[in-house]
Structures are given as C-alpha cells and as structure tokens.
Coordinates of C-alpha atoms in Angstrom, one line a residue:
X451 CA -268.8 8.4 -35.7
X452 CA -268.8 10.7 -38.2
X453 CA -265.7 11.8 -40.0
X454 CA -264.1 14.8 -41.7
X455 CA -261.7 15.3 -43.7
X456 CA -259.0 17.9 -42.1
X457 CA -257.6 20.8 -44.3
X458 CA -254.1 21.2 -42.2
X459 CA -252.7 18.0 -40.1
X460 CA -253.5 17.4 -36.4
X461 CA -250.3 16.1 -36.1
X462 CA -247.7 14.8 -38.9
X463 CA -249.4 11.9 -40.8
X464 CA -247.7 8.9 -42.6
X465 CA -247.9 9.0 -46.0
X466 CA -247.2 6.2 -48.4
X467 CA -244.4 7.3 -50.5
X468 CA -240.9 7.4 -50.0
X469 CA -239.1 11.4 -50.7
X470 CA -236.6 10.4 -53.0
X471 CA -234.6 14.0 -52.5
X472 CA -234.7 15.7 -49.8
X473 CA -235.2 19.3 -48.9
X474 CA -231.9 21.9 -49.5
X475 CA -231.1 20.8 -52.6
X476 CA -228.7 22.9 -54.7
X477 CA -229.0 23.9 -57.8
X478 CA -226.1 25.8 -60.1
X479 CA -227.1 28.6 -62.2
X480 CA -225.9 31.2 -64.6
X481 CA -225.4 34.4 -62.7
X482 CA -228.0 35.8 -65.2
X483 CA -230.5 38.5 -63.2
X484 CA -232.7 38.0 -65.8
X485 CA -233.5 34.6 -65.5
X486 CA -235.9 33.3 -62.7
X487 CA -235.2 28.9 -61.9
X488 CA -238.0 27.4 -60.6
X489 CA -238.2 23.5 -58.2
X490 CA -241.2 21.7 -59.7
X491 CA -243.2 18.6 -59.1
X492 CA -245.9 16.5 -61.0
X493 CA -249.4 16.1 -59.5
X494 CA -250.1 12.8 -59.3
X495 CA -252.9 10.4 -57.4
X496 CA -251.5 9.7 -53.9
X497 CA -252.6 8.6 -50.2
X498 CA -252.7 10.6 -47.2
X499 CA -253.1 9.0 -44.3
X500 CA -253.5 11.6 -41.0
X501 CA -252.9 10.2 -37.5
X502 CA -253.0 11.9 -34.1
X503 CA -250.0 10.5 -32.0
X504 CA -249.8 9.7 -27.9
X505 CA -247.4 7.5 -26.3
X506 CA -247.5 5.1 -22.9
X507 CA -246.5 1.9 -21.7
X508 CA -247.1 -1.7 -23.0
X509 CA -249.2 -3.7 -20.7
X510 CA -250.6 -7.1 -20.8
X511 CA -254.2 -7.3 -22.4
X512 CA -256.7 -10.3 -21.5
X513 CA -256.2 -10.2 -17.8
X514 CA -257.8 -12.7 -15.3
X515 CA -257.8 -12.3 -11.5
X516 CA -259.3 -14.7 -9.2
X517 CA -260.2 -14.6 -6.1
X518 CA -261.1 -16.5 -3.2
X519 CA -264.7 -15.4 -2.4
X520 CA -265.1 -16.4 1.3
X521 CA -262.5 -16.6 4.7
X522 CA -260.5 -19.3 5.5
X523 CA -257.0 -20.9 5.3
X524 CA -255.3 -21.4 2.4
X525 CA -253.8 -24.7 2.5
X526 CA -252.3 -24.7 -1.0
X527 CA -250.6 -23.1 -3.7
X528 CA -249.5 -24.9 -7.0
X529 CA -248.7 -22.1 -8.9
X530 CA -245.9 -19.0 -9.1
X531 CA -245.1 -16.2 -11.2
X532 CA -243.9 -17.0 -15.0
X533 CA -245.7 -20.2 -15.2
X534 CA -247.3 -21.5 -17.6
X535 CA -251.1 -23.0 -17.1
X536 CA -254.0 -24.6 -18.7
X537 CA -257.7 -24.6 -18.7
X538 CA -259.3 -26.0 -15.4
X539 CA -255.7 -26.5 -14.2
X540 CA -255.9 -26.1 -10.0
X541 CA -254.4 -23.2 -9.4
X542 CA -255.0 -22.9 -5.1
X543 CA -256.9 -24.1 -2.7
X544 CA -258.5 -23.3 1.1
X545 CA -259.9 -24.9 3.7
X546 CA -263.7 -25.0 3.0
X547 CA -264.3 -25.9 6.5
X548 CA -266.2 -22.1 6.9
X549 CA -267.5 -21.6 3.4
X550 CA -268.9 -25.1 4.1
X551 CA -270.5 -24.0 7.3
X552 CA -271.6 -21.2 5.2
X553 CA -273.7 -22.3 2.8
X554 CA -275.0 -25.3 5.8
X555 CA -276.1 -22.1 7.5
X556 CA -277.7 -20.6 4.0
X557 CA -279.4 -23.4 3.8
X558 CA -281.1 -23.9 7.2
X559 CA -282.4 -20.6 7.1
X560 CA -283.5 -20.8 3.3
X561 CA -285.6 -24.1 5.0
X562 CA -287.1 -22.3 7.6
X563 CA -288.4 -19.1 5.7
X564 CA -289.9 -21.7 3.2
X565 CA -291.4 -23.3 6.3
X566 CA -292.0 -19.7 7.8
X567 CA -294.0 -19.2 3.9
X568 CA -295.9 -22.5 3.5
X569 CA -297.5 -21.6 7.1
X570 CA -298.2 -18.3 6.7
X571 CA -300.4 -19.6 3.7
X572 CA -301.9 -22.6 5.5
X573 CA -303.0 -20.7 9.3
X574 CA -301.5 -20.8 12.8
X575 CA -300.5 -24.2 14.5
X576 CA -298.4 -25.1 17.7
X577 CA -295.4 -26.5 15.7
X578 CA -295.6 -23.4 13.7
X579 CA -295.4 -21.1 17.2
X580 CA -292.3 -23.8 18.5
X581 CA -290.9 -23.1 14.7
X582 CA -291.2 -19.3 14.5
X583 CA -289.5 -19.0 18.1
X584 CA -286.6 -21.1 16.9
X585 CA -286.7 -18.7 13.8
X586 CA -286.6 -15.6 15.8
X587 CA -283.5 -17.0 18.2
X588 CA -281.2 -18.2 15.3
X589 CA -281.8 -15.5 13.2
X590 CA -280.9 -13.0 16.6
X591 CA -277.6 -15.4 17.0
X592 CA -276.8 -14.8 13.0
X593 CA -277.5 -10.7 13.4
X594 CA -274.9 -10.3 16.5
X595 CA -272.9 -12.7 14.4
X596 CA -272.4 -10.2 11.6
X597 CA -272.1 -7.2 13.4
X598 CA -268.8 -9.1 15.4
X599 CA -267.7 -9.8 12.1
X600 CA -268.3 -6.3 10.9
X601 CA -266.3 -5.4 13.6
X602 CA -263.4 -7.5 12.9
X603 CA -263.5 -6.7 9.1
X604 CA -263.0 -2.9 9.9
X605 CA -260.2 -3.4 11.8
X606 CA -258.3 -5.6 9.6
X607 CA -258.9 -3.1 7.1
X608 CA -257.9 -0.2 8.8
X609 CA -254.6 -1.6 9.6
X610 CA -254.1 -2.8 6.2
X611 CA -254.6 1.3 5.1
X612 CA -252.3 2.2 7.4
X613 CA -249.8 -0.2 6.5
X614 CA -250.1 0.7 2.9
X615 CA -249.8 4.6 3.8
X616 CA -246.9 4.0 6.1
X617 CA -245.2 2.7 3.2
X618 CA -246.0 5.6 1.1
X619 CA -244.9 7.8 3.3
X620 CA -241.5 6.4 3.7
X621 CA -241.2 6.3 0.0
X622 CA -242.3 10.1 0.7
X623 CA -239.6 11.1 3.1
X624 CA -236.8 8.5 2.0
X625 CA -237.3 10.7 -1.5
X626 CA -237.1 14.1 0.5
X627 CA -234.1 12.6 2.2
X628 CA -232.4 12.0 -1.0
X629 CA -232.8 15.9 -2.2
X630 CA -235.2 14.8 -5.0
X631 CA -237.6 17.1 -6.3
X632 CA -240.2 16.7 -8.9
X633 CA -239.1 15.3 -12.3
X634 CA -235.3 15.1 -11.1
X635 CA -233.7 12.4 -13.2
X636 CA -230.2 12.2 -10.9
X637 CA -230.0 9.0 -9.4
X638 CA -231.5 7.8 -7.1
X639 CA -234.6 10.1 -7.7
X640 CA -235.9 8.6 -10.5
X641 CA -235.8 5.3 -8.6
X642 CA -237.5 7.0 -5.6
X643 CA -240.0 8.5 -7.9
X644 CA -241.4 5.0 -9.0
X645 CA -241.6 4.1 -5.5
X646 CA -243.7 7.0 -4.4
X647 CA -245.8 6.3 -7.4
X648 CA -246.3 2.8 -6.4
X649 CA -247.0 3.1 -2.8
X650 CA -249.2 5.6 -3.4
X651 CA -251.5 3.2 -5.6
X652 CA -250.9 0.9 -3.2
X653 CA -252.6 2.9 -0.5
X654 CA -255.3 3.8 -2.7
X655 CA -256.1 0.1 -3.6
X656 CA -255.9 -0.8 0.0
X657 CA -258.7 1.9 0.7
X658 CA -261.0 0.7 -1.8
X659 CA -259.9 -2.7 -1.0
X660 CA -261.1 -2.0 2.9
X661 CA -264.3 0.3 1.6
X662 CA -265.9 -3.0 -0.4
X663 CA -265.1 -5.0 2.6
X664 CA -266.4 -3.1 4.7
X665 CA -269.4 -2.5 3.2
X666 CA -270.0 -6.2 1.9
X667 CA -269.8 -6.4 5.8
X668 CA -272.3 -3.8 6.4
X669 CA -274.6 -5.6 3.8
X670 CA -274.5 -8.7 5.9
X671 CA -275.6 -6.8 8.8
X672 CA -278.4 -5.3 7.3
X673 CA -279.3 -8.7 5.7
X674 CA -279.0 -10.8 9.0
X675 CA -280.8 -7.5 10.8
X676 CA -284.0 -7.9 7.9
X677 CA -284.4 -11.4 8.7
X678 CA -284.4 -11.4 12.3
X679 CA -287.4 -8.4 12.5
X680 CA -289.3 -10.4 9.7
X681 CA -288.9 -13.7 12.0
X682 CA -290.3 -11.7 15.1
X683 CA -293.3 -10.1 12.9
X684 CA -293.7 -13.4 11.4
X685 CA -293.6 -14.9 15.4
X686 CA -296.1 -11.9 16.6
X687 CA -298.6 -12.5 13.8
X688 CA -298.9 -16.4 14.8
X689 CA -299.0 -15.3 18.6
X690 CA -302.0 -13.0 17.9
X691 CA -303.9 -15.7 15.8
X692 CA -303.8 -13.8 13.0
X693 CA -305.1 -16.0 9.7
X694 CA -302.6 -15.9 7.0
X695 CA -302.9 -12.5 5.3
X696 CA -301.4 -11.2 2.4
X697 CA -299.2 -8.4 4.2
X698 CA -297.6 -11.9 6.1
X699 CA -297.3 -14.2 3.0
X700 CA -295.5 -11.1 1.1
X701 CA -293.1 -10.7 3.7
X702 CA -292.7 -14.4 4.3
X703 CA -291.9 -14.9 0.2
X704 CA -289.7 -11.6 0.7
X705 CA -287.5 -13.6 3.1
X706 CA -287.5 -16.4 0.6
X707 CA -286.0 -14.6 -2.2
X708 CA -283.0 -13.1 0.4
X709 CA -282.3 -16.2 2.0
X710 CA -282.1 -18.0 -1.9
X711 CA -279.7 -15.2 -2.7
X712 CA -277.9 -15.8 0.6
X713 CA -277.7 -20.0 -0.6
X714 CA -276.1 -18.9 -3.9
X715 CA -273.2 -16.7 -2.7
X716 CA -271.9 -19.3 -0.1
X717 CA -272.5 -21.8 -2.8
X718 CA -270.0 -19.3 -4.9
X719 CA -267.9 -18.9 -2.0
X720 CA -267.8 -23.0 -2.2
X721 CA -266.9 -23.2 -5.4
X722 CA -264.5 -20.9 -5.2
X723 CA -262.4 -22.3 -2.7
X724 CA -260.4 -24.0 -5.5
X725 CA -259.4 -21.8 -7.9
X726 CA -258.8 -22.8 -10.8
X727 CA -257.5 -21.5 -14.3
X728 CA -260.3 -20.4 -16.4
X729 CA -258.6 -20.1 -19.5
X730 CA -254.8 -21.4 -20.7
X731 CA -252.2 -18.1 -20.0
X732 CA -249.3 -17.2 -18.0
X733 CA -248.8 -16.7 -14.2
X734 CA -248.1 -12.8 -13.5
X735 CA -249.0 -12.4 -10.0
X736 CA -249.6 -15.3 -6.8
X737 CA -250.5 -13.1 -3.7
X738 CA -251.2 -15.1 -1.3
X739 CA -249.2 -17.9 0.6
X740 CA -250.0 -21.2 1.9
X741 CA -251.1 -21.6 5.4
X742 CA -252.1 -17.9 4.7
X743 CA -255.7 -16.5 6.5
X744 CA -258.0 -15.3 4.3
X745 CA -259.9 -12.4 5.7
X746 CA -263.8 -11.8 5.1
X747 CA -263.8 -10.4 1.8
X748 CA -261.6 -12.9 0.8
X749 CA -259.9 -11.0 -2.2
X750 CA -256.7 -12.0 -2.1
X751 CA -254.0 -12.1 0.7
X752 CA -251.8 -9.5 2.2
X753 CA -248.5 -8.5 0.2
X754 CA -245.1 -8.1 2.0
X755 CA -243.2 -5.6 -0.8
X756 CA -243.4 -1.8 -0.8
X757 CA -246.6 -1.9 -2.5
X758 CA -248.9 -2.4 0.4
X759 CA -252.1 -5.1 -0.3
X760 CA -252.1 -7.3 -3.3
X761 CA -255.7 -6.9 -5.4
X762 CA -256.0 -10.0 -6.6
X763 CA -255.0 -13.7 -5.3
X764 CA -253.8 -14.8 -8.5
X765 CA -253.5 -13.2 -11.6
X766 CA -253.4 -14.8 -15.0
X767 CA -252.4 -12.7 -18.4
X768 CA -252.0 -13.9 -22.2
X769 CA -248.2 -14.1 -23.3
X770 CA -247.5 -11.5 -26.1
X771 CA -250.9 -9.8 -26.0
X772 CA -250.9 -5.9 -25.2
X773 CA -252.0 -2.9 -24.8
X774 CA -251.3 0.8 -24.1
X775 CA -253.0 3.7 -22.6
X776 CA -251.7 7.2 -23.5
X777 CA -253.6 10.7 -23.9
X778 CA -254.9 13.2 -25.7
X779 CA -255.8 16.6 -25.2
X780 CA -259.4 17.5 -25.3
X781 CA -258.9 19.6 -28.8
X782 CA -258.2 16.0 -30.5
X783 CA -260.6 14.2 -28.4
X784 CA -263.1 14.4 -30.5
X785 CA -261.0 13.1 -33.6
X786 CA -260.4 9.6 -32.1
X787 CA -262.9 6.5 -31.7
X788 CA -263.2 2.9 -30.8
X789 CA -262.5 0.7 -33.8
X790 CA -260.0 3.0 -35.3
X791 CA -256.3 1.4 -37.1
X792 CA -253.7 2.3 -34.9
X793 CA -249.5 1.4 -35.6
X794 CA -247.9 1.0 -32.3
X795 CA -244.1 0.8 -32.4
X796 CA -242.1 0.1 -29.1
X797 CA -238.9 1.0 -27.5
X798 CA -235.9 -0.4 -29.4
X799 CA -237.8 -1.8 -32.2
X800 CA -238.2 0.3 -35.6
X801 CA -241.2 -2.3 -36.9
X802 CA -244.9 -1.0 -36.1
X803 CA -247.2 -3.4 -34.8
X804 CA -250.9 -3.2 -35.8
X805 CA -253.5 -2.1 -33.3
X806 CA -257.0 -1.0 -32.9
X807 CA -258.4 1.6 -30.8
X808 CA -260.6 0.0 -27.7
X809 CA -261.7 2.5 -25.5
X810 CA -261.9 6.6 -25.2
X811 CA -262.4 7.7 -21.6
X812 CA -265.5 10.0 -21.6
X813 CA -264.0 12.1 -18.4
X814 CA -261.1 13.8 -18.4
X815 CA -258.0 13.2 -16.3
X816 CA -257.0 17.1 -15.1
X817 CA -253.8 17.8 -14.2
X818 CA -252.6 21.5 -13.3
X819 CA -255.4 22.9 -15.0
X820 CA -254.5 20.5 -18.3
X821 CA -257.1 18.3 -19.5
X822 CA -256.3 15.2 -20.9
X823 CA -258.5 12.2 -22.2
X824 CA -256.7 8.2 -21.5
X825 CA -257.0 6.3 -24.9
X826 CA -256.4 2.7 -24.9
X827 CA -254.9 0.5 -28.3
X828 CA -255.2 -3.2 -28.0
X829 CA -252.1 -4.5 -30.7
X830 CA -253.5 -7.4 -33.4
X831 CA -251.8 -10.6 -32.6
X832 CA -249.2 -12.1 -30.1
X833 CA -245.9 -9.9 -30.2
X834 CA -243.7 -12.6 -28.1
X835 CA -240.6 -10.5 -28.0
X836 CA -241.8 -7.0 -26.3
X837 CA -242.3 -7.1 -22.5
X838 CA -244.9 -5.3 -20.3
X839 CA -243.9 -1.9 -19.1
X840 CA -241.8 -0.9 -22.3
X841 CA -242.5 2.5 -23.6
X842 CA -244.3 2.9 -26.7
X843 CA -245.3 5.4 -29.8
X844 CA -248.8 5.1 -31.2
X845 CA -250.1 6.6 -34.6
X846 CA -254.1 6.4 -34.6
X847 CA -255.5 6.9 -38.1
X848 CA -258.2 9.3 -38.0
X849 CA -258.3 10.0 -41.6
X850 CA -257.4 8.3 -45.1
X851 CA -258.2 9.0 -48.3
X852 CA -256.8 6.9 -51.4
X853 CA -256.1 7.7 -54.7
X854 CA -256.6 10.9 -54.9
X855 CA -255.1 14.2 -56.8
X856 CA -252.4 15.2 -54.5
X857 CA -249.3 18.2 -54.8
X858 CA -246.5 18.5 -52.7
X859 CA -247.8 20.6 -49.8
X860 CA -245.4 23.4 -49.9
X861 CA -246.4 23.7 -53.8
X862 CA -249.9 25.1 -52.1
X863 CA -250.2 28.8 -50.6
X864 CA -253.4 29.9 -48.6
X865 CA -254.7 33.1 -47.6
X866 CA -257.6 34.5 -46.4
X867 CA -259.2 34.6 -49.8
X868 CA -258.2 31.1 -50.5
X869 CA -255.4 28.6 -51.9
X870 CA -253.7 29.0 -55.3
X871 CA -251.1 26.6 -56.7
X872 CA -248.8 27.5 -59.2
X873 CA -248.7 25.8 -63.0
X874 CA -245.4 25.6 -65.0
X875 CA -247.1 26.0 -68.3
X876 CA -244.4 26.6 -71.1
X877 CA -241.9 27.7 -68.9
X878 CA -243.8 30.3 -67.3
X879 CA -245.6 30.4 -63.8
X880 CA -249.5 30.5 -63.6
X881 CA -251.2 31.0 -60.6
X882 CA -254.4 29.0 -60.5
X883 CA -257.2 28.9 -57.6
X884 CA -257.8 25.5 -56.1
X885 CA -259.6 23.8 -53.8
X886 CA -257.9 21.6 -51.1
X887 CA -259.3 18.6 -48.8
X888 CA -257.1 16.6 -46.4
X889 CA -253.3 17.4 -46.2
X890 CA -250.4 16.7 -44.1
X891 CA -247.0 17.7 -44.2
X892 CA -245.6 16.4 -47.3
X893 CA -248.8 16.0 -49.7
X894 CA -251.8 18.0 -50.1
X895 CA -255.6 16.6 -52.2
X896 CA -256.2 18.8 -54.8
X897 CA -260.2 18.5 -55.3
X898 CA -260.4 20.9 -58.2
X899 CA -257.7 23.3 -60.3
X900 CA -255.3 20.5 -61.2
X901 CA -255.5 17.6 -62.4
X902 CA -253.0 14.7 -62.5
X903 CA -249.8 15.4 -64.5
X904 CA -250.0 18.8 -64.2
X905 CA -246.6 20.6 -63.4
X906 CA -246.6 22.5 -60.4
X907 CA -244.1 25.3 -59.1
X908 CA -242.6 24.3 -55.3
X909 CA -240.0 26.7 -54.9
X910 CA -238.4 30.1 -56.6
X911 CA -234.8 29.7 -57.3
X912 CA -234.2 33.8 -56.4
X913 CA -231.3 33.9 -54.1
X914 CA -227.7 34.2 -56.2
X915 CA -224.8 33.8 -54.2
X916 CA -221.7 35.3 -56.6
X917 CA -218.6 33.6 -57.2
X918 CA -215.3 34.9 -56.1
X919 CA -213.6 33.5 -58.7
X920 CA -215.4 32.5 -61.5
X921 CA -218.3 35.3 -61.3
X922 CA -221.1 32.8 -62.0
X923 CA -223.5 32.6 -59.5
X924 CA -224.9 29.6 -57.3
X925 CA -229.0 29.5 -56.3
X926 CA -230.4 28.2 -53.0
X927 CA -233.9 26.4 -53.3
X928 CA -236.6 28.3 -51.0
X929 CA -237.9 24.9 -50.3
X930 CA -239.6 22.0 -51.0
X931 CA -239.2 18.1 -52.4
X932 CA -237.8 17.0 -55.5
X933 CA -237.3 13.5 -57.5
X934 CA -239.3 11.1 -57.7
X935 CA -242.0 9.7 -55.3
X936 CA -242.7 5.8 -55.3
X937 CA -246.3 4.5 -54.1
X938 CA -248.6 7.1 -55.5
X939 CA -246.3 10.3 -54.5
X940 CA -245.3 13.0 -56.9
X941 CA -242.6 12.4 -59.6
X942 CA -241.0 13.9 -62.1
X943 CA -239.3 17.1 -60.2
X944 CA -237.2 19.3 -61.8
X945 CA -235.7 22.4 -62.3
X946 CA -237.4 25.5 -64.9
X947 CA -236.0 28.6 -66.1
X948 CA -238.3 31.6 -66.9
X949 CA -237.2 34.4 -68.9

C-alpha cells in the first residue's frame, strides 16, 4: 500500500526524544519596553514516528476448536478448562457405533453405483435387473431416512433458539427490572449489561448454529433424494432394454462421484470421533459432558450457563499469545494496513508490547449512523502475565521518517500562503519560508529553509507582569519547549533579547 507522508498528525505520534523542560516556563526580565525576549530551539535531525490509536480487549490468538463431526454418545472426556495438553494427546471420545454404521452405509451404496456403472457400460442382464431393484429400494429407505432426520434436526434446533433467546430475554427484563438504562455504570447495571450482551451472542450463535444444521440436513435430503431418482432411471433403462448409452453411463459415473464424497465425510465423521489435540496449548473451553448425545451436526454439545449453545466441543488456545480488535473511523481507514508495527500496552502495565497489524475489515460496522472499520493486532511473542479480556491501548505506525531536519512544531506558523519559521540570526528575528513534510505535535520535518543548527524562535517573551515592589517586571512564555532533547530532538534552547 502506498504511503504518504502527513503534514499535520492523525492523532499524537510518539516521538523519540525525551522534552527535557516542559511548556510554562518562566523567564525574569528587566521591565525594559524596549526590549523584546525571545524562547528558542536548535534544529536538529530527529524522528517522527505518527501512529493512529484504537483501543479493545486482549483476546487469545491461535485458536483451535474441534468438533465432533457426526451424532452419537459421548462416552468420554479427559480434558477440562486450564489444562495443559500436547500434540495427538486424546482429548474426547464417542461412541462410533453410528458413524460406523455410517460410513458401512457409504460404502454399500458407493459399491452398488460402481456396480450400477460397470453395467451400464457392459448391457442389460438379469442380475443387473435383481441389482437395480435392490438399488432403487435402499436408496427409497435412505431418502425417507433423511427427511425423518431432517425433521428431528429442525426441532432440536428450534428449541435450542428458543432456549438461547429465553435467556436473552431474561437478561432483558431482569436489566429493566433493575432500572438500568443504556451505559449506566451503577451497580448492578454494568453487570446486567454484560449479560444482555452475552445472551444475545448466544442467541445469535445458536441461530446460525441451527441454520448450518439445518441445512447440512437439507443437503442430505437432496443427496439421498438424487440417488434414489438416478437408481429408478438407472432400473427403467435396464427394464426397457435399452443398450448402455452415454446419457446412462454419465449419470451412473455422476452417482459415483456423490456416493465417493458421501464415503469420505463418514470416514471424517470416523475419525473424528476421537478428538484429539492437534497442536500442544491450553484448555479454554470443554462443552460437552460425558454420556452427553450428540445431535446431527455434531458441533459441540449443549451449554447449561446464561449463554445459551456452546460453538465448539473443545476449544484449545496458545498461553500468552494475543490479540485485539478495536476501530477506526472511516476518515483513518485508509491510513492503516496489514503488516504495519503496532505497540500495544495493556491495562495496569506501562511497558508496550510489540505487535503487527493482521487484518482491516473491508465493511464497516455502522452504529447510529457512525461508521467504524474493526482492526485486528496480533502482539510478537508470548506475554505470560496479561490475561484475555483485559483492556488495551494500541499505537499503529502509519508513518516514520528518520533522520531528518526537524523544529519544534510550535516554532512553525502556516497560513494560507504557506509556513514560515522564524531564524534568531544575531539577535534579531527573521522570518524565512519553509517547506514542511510529516509533523506531529512536538516536532515538525523541515525539507527546505533550515538546515541543521540553525536557531529558531518558539515563542515571544511580550507579556510583562510589573512588580509591586521592586518595579521590575516578570515575562510569561507564549509557548513552546525548551532544553535539551536526547535521541535526535532539538537542543540547545534558550532565551534571546532583541533590541
């Protein structure tokens, strides 16, 4: 993506130097209306680093959820929550009793389509009638099968919703109930918040959980409905004598290619009926229970806390690996990619932890009219001692540039026809023209009308404040930064006197 360098800040960047006097300095003067004091600085080469900030919460990064893939009983569970566990350590089992009669099933018909295929290509024959009748019955019994099943599946589902929003909605009323509104931090509200918030993905996760179901269902249906029309076309082109044809040897290698796909999902479904830890990492999540009934679907089991249906039957996460989502509005959108430095610095802590920029949602999320666009940092490393859920600053670098010319910013005035900077040349002021590339608030690039140890003007010493008893008079700086600046900053501030 192609950068720019930004003439003002999006937001206040880190620089790397450290102000060595702040702003509001006083300075004593003669009570002398004749004589103008001046704050200065020294143009020297500097870094400006510009960043564009968001904030969010820590979550765990390298996330793996697994998933029984077929129905049955679970008939063991060797794992909970905060355990440790290794690669190709058993995590669960099920019965395979079903998934076993699954892929028997799978198989059988696979065999007979091939059968169904090396006969269409060879002619018509009476074993090849008694076959294709057989073909046509089972596949009829396996059709009806999956539209029971279908059947069932929707209505676990739809109680599962319901479940889920019944929750939600006592979160709902148990809030109302409370006298919470909105944003209302007096306890219990904030607590009753979270749960609304919670059920409420809870719902929605149970009705995407019930829509794939549903439709794998559905799939099955049509798939089992496919094979038992192509078994009775297959049956009425041997009953009328037909020859083999090439409009019956397409739709007998058709059937083929469903039925193999058909032998490698139960074989999945088999295989997945011990799950087992694909990678070393730390329990987060069991969901399901043994002696627990697996549903059709088989993605996890049924959770008994506030927030409705678990996702995911077990879910494994990397200690001390993280990441945080905040956002941005759609004005800095564009300023932010993937691959971009990032320093992330969490609740409590005052050390940033490096991190890289992952992911930049293409749609917006619009709330109230307000567009905002979710960014994602991954952060380098373990970090063993934050905790998922903990809020967190992050300062994306969109823009760098190192050793450059810089002046303190408030040394630079632009207009319309420009920016000038002011020389302190002899002691006297002299405006000069300059032109300016990336800035933030404490230093500015200079790319042409200073150079490096020039002295520039940051503030007029004008306002005298007279002395009630000893009539000499006491200036206020109008701003700016003086002493030194470590790191490539500006040094050598001072006070001069014109006139």
């Amino acid at each position: 993506m192609r950068r720019r360098f930004l003439k003002m800040p999006l937001i206040i960047g880190a620089v790397v130097v450290i102000v060595a006097a702040g702003v509001g300095t006083f300075f004593l003067t003669r009570g002398d209306a004749a004589s103008v004091s001046y704050r200065t600085g020294v143009a020297t080469l500097g870094t400006i680093t510009q960043t564009v900030s968001l904030s969010g919460n820590l979550a765990p990064d390298g996330e793996t959820d697994l998933d029984f893939e077929g129905s049955g009983k679970v008939t063991s569970v060797n794992v909970q929550p905060g355990q440790t566990v290794t690669t190709g350590e058993v995590l669960a089992n099920q019965d395979p009793t079903t998934v076993d009669a699954s892929l028997t099933q799978a198989e059988a018909t696979l065999s007979a389509a091939e059968a169904n295929l090396t006969q269409a290509k060879s002619g018509t024959t009476a074993s090849s009638l008694t076959q294709a009748e057989g073909q046509v019955n089972s596949s009829y019994v396996s059709y009806q099968t999956a539209i029971t099943s279908l059947a069932d599946t929707k209505a676990v589902n739809a109680e599962q919703i319901a479940q889920a929003y019944a929750a939600y909605t006592t979160a709902q009323s148990l809030a109302t109930a409370d006298g919470c509104t909105p944003g209302d931090t007096t306890p219990p509200c904030p607590q009753d918040e979270a749960a609304i918030s919670q059920d409420y993905q809870a719902w929605q996760a149970a009705v995407v959980k019930g829509t794939q179901s549903d439709d794998q269902a559905q799939g099955q249906v049509n798939a089992d409905k496919v094979q038992w029309e192509n078994a009775k076309a297959s049956l009425t082109a041997l009953e009328n004598g037909s020859a083999s044809s090439t409009t019956q040897v397409s739709t007998d290698q058709s059937q083929v290619e469903i039925d193999q796909v058909n032998v490698t999902n139960a074989q999945a479904a088999v295989n997945a009926a011990t799950l087992k830890a694909p990678t070393g990492g730390l329990v987060e999540e069991v969901n399901v229970t043994d002696g627990e009934q697996i549903s059709s679907g088989g993605t996890g089991g049924a959770s008994s806390g506030s927030s409705g249906s678990a996702t995911h039957a077990i879910v494994i996460i990397t200690p001390g690996v993280f990441e945080v989502t905040g956002s941005v509005s759609d004005t800095l959108v564009n300023e932010i990619a993937v691959g971009q430095s990032a320093e992330v610095v969490a609740a409590g802590s005052s050390e940033a932890v490096a991190g890289k920029v992952t992911e930049v949602a293409e749609a917006a999320t619009v709330t109230s009219g307000v567009a905002s666009f979710p960014v994602t940092v991954v952060l380098s490393g373990a970090s063993p001692s934050l905790r998922p859920g903990m809020s967190a600053s992050v300062s994306v670098i969109i823009n760098q540039v190192v050793g450059v010319t810089t002046v303190p910013t408030s040394a630079v005035h632009t207009t319309g026809a420009g920016s000038t900077v002011t020389l302190f040349v002899n002691g006297k002021p002299d405006p000069v023209a300059v032109t300016v590339g990336a800035a933030d608030a404490t230093l500015t690039q200079i790319l042409s009308g200073v150079k490096v140890g020039d002295t520039v003007v940051i503030a007029t010493i004008t306002s005298t404040i007279p002395s009630s008893t000893t009539g000499t008079g006491r200036s206020l700086t109008g701003g700016g930064f003086g002493g030194g600046f470590g790191g490539g900053g500006f040094g050598g501030g001072g006070t001069g006197r014109a006139g």
